[in-house]
Short mmCIF file of C-alpha atoms in Angstrom, two decimals:
data_model
loop_
_atom_site.label_atom_id
_atom_site.label_comp_id
_atom_site.label_asym_id
_atom_site.label_seq_id
_atom_site.Cartn_x
_atom_site.Cartn_y
_atom_site.Cartn_z
CA UNK L 1 0.00 0.00 0.00
CA UNK L 2 0.86 3.66 -0.09
CA UNK L 3 3.52 4.97 2.26
CA UNK L 4 4.30 8.65 2.80
CA UNK L 5 7.50 9.78 4.48
CA UNK L 6 7.90 13.35 5.71
CA UNK L 7 11.04 15.27 6.71
CA UNK L 8 12.10 16.92 8.88
CA UNK L 9 10.09 16.01 11.95
CA UNK L 10 10.98 19.35 13.57
CA UNK L 11 12.00 22.61 11.93
CA UNK L 12 12.97 25.85 13.62
CA UNK L 13 13.43 29.05 11.61
CA UNK L 14 13.83 32.74 12.31
CA UNK L 15 10.92 35.02 11.48
CA UNK L 16 11.22 36.16 7.87
CA UNK L 17 13.22 33.12 6.75
CA UNK L 18 11.87 30.41 4.44
CA UNK L 19 10.80 26.93 5.52
CA UNK L 20 10.79 23.80 3.36
CA UNK L 21 9.13 20.49 4.23
CA UNK L 22 9.63 17.45 2.02
CA UNK L 23 7.56 14.32 1.46
CA UNK L 24 8.06 11.18 -0.60
CA UNK L 25 5.38 8.69 -1.60
CA UNK L 26 5.56 5.10 -2.76
CA UNK L 27 2.50 4.55 -4.98
CA UNK L 28 3.19 5.89 -8.47
CA UNK L 29 -0.59 6.01 -9.09
CA UNK L 30 -1.05 8.72 -6.44
CA UNK L 31 -2.45 11.85 -8.06
CA UNK L 32 -3.67 14.15 -5.29
CA UNK L 33 -1.36 15.72 -2.70
CA UNK L 34 -2.87 17.96 -0.02
CA UNK L 35 -1.08 19.77 2.80
CA UNK L 36 -2.75 20.38 6.17
CA UNK L 37 -1.84 22.72 9.01
CA UNK L 38 -2.72 21.84 12.58
CA UNK L 39 -2.39 24.41 15.33
CA UNK L 40 -2.04 23.20 18.90
CA UNK L 41 -5.25 21.56 20.10
CA UNK L 42 -7.08 22.30 16.86
CA UNK L 43 -8.29 20.35 13.84
CA UNK L 44 -6.12 19.87 10.72
CA UNK L 45 -7.03 22.35 8.00
CA UNK L 46 -6.15 22.31 4.33
CA UNK L 47 -3.69 25.03 3.31
CA UNK L 48 -2.84 24.02 -0.25
CA UNK L 49 -3.11 21.02 -2.56
CA UNK L 50 -1.71 19.93 -5.89
CA UNK L 51 -2.77 17.40 -8.47
CA UNK L 52 -0.46 15.29 -10.59
CA UNK L 53 -1.12 17.23 -13.79
CA UNK L 54 0.79 20.29 -12.51
CA UNK L 55 4.31 20.70 -11.17
CA UNK L 56 3.87 23.73 -8.95
CA UNK L 57 1.14 25.72 -7.26
CA UNK L 58 1.40 28.93 -5.30
CA UNK L 59 -0.89 30.78 -2.91
CA UNK L 60 0.63 33.97 -1.49
CA UNK L 61 3.50 32.89 0.81
CA UNK L 62 2.85 29.18 0.35
CA UNK L 63 3.89 27.03 -2.59
CA UNK L 64 3.95 23.33 -3.32
CA UNK L 65 6.11 21.55 -5.89
CA UNK L 66 5.65 18.05 -7.25
CA UNK L 67 8.20 15.78 -8.92
CA UNK L 68 6.30 12.74 -10.20
CA UNK L 69 9.40 11.01 -11.53
CA UNK L 70 11.11 11.09 -8.15
CA UNK L 71 7.80 10.67 -6.30
CA UNK L 72 8.32 13.58 -3.98
CA UNK L 73 6.59 16.85 -3.22
CA UNK L 74 7.52 19.79 -1.04
CA UNK L 75 5.90 22.66 0.84
CA UNK L 76 7.62 26.03 0.75
CA UNK L 77 6.70 28.84 3.12
CA UNK L 78 8.37 32.20 2.49
CA UNK L 79 8.66 35.18 4.84
CA UNK L 80 7.64 33.06 7.81
CA UNK L 81 5.68 34.62 10.66
CA UNK L 82 5.11 33.46 14.25
CA UNK L 83 1.55 32.46 13.34
CA UNK L 84 2.99 29.91 10.90
CA UNK L 85 4.12 27.89 13.93
CA UNK L 86 2.13 24.64 13.80
CA UNK L 87 2.34 21.00 12.74
CA UNK L 88 2.18 20.46 8.99
CA UNK L 89 1.06 17.19 7.39
CA UNK L 90 1.50 16.07 3.82
CA UNK L 91 -0.76 13.41 2.33
CA UNK L 92 -1.25 11.41 -0.84
CA UNK L 93 -4.21 9.65 -2.42
CA UNK L 94 -5.24 7.90 -5.61
CA UNK L 95 -8.46 8.77 -7.41
CA UNK L 96 -10.86 5.94 -6.65
CA UNK L 97 -8.43 4.47 -4.15
CA UNK L 98 -10.50 5.77 -1.23
CA UNK L 99 -7.58 6.05 1.18
CA UNK L 100 -5.62 9.19 2.01
CA UNK L 101 -2.28 8.37 3.61
CA UNK L 102 -0.63 11.03 5.78
CA UNK L 103 2.97 11.71 6.61
CA UNK L 104 4.04 11.75 10.26
CA UNK L 105 4.04 15.55 10.41
CA UNK L 106 6.55 18.39 10.79
CA UNK L 107 6.48 20.66 13.80
CA UNK L 108 7.48 24.15 12.62
CA UNK L 109 8.67 26.76 15.10
CA UNK L 110 9.02 30.34 13.88
CA UNK L 111 11.08 32.42 16.29
CA UNK L 112 10.31 36.11 16.55
CA UNK D 1 -23.32 24.98 8.00
CA UNK D 2 -21.81 23.44 11.11
CA UNK D 3 -19.39 21.35 9.00
CA UNK D 4 -18.19 18.18 10.75
CA UNK D 5 -19.37 17.77 14.35
CA UNK D 6 -17.82 15.25 16.74
CA UNK D 7 -19.05 14.27 20.18
CA UNK D 8 -17.87 13.92 22.86
CA UNK D 9 -14.78 16.17 22.97
CA UNK D 10 -13.23 14.24 25.86
CA UNK D 11 -13.82 10.78 27.28
CA UNK D 12 -12.17 8.55 29.84
CA UNK D 13 -12.89 4.83 29.76
CA UNK D 14 -11.83 1.81 31.69
CA UNK D 15 -10.24 -1.14 29.93
CA UNK D 16 -12.91 -3.42 28.50
CA UNK D 17 -15.64 -0.79 28.28
CA UNK D 18 -17.31 -0.03 24.97
CA UNK D 19 -18.40 3.29 23.56
CA UNK D 20 -19.40 5.10 20.40
CA UNK D 21 -17.80 8.25 19.06
CA UNK D 22 -20.29 10.29 17.09
CA UNK D 23 -19.63 12.12 13.84
CA UNK D 24 -22.08 14.11 11.74
CA UNK D 25 -21.68 16.36 8.71
CA UNK D 26 -24.20 18.69 7.11
CA UNK D 27 -22.44 19.29 3.79
CA UNK D 28 -23.96 16.31 1.93
CA UNK D 29 -20.50 14.81 1.52
CA UNK D 30 -20.27 11.29 0.13
CA UNK D 31 -16.94 10.36 1.68
CA UNK D 32 -16.37 10.11 5.43
CA UNK D 33 -13.45 8.74 7.40
CA UNK D 34 -12.06 8.21 10.88
CA UNK D 35 -8.42 8.80 11.84
CA UNK D 36 -6.47 8.41 15.02
CA UNK D 37 -3.62 10.77 15.82
CA UNK D 38 -0.76 9.63 17.99
CA UNK D 39 2.47 11.56 18.72
CA UNK D 40 5.01 11.17 15.93
CA UNK D 41 2.71 9.00 13.81
CA UNK D 42 0.58 11.48 11.95
CA UNK D 43 -3.01 10.63 11.11
CA UNK D 44 -3.75 6.97 10.54
CA UNK D 45 -6.91 5.88 8.76
CA UNK D 46 -9.15 3.55 10.78
CA UNK D 47 -12.24 3.13 8.58
CA UNK D 48 -13.86 4.99 5.75
CA UNK D 49 -17.15 5.16 3.86
CA UNK D 50 -17.88 6.19 0.29
CA UNK D 51 -21.62 6.51 0.83
CA UNK D 52 -24.58 5.33 2.88
CA UNK D 53 -24.41 1.60 3.44
CA UNK D 54 -20.79 1.28 2.28
CA UNK D 55 -17.83 1.03 4.65
CA UNK D 56 -14.33 -0.39 4.44
CA UNK D 57 -11.17 -0.79 6.48
CA UNK D 58 -8.27 1.62 6.58
CA UNK D 59 -4.73 1.16 7.90
CA UNK D 60 -5.55 0.36 11.55
CA UNK D 61 -9.10 -1.09 11.77
CA UNK D 62 -8.66 -3.68 14.52
CA UNK D 63 -10.78 -3.04 17.61
CA UNK D 64 -13.13 -0.61 15.85
CA UNK D 65 -16.44 -0.91 14.00
CA UNK D 66 -18.28 1.63 11.87
CA UNK D 67 -21.62 1.93 10.12
CA UNK D 68 -23.11 4.44 7.67
CA UNK D 69 -26.89 4.25 7.75
CA UNK D 70 -27.32 7.83 6.54
CA UNK D 71 -25.21 10.25 4.47
CA UNK D 72 -24.83 12.54 7.49
CA UNK D 73 -23.70 10.19 10.26
CA UNK D 74 -20.65 7.96 10.62
CA UNK D 75 -20.23 6.65 14.20
CA UNK D 76 -17.11 4.82 15.37
CA UNK D 77 -17.53 2.05 17.93
CA UNK D 78 -14.85 0.76 20.28
CA UNK D 79 -15.86 -2.79 21.08
CA UNK D 80 -13.68 -3.45 24.15
CA UNK D 81 -11.43 -0.50 24.96
CA UNK D 82 -7.70 -1.13 25.44
CA UNK D 83 -4.99 1.28 26.68
CA UNK D 84 -3.43 1.15 23.17
CA UNK D 85 -6.54 2.94 21.91
CA UNK D 86 -5.73 6.04 23.93
CA UNK D 87 -5.51 8.68 21.22
CA UNK D 88 -7.11 11.70 19.60
CA UNK D 89 -9.75 10.66 17.08
CA UNK D 90 -10.69 12.80 14.11
CA UNK D 91 -13.63 12.37 11.78
CA UNK D 92 -13.37 13.89 8.31
CA UNK D 93 -15.49 14.21 5.19
CA UNK D 94 -15.00 15.19 1.58
CA UNK D 95 -17.32 15.95 -1.26
CA UNK D 96 -17.01 12.96 -3.54
CA UNK D 97 -16.22 9.32 -3.17
CA UNK D 98 -13.20 9.49 -5.44
CA UNK D 99 -11.23 10.87 -2.48
CA UNK D 100 -9.27 13.43 -4.39
CA UNK D 101 -10.89 16.40 -2.72
CA UNK D 102 -9.88 18.26 0.45
CA UNK D 103 -11.03 16.67 3.67
CA UNK D 104 -12.91 18.67 6.29
CA UNK D 105 -12.06 17.61 9.83
CA UNK D 106 -14.05 17.75 13.03
CA UNK D 107 -12.59 19.14 16.25
CA UNK D 108 -11.57 15.70 17.48
CA UNK D 109 -12.30 13.48 20.46
CA UNK D 110 -9.57 13.03 23.05
CA UNK D 111 -9.95 9.50 24.43
CA UNK D 112 -8.09 8.04 27.41
CA UNK D 113 -8.29 4.36 28.33
CA UNK D 114 -7.24 3.49 31.88
#
């Protein structure tokens, strides 16, 4: 079955710096890759997603890139702010496969 | 719309007890799922449903049952609680059964088994 690995498990950056979180997946049929942000004690919420027919997607300070050949995708956050501090999860799924598999999460600390 | 509503928010059980975690959504979503979240292990899929009357197992289904009698409700039953089931449980839903749409999560149920 699908396996998603996420690195690093913890990331600490200075306010204003960029943060990059990387994920790899095992099932080459995966075609939908969402990213979720979870603040302490709260529910996970979608921040951006990408489908396999595009290589990059951007939404203000957040971007996601996808390399289908290497089976990895990354989240890029620019100009980080203290409110970006949270746990970030990547995930992968296959259309009609009915299962979304999540990475183990990255705890991001943004120091003011 | 309330979105995805989970009850209770907190629960403490003794080993061997049974209970049902409730989940309801008012968005007319076809797909619903249950995850457990443990430190360092992300969100692991327990069971899912692609529509009323249809359920299937996820990654970690042992010790749990589900049913989907209506589009709105997807309860999770712990048959005989064990300390290993201490976790935070999240219910989620998405629009279509193809599962390539964003999932909407409930607020979670924090469950402790003594």
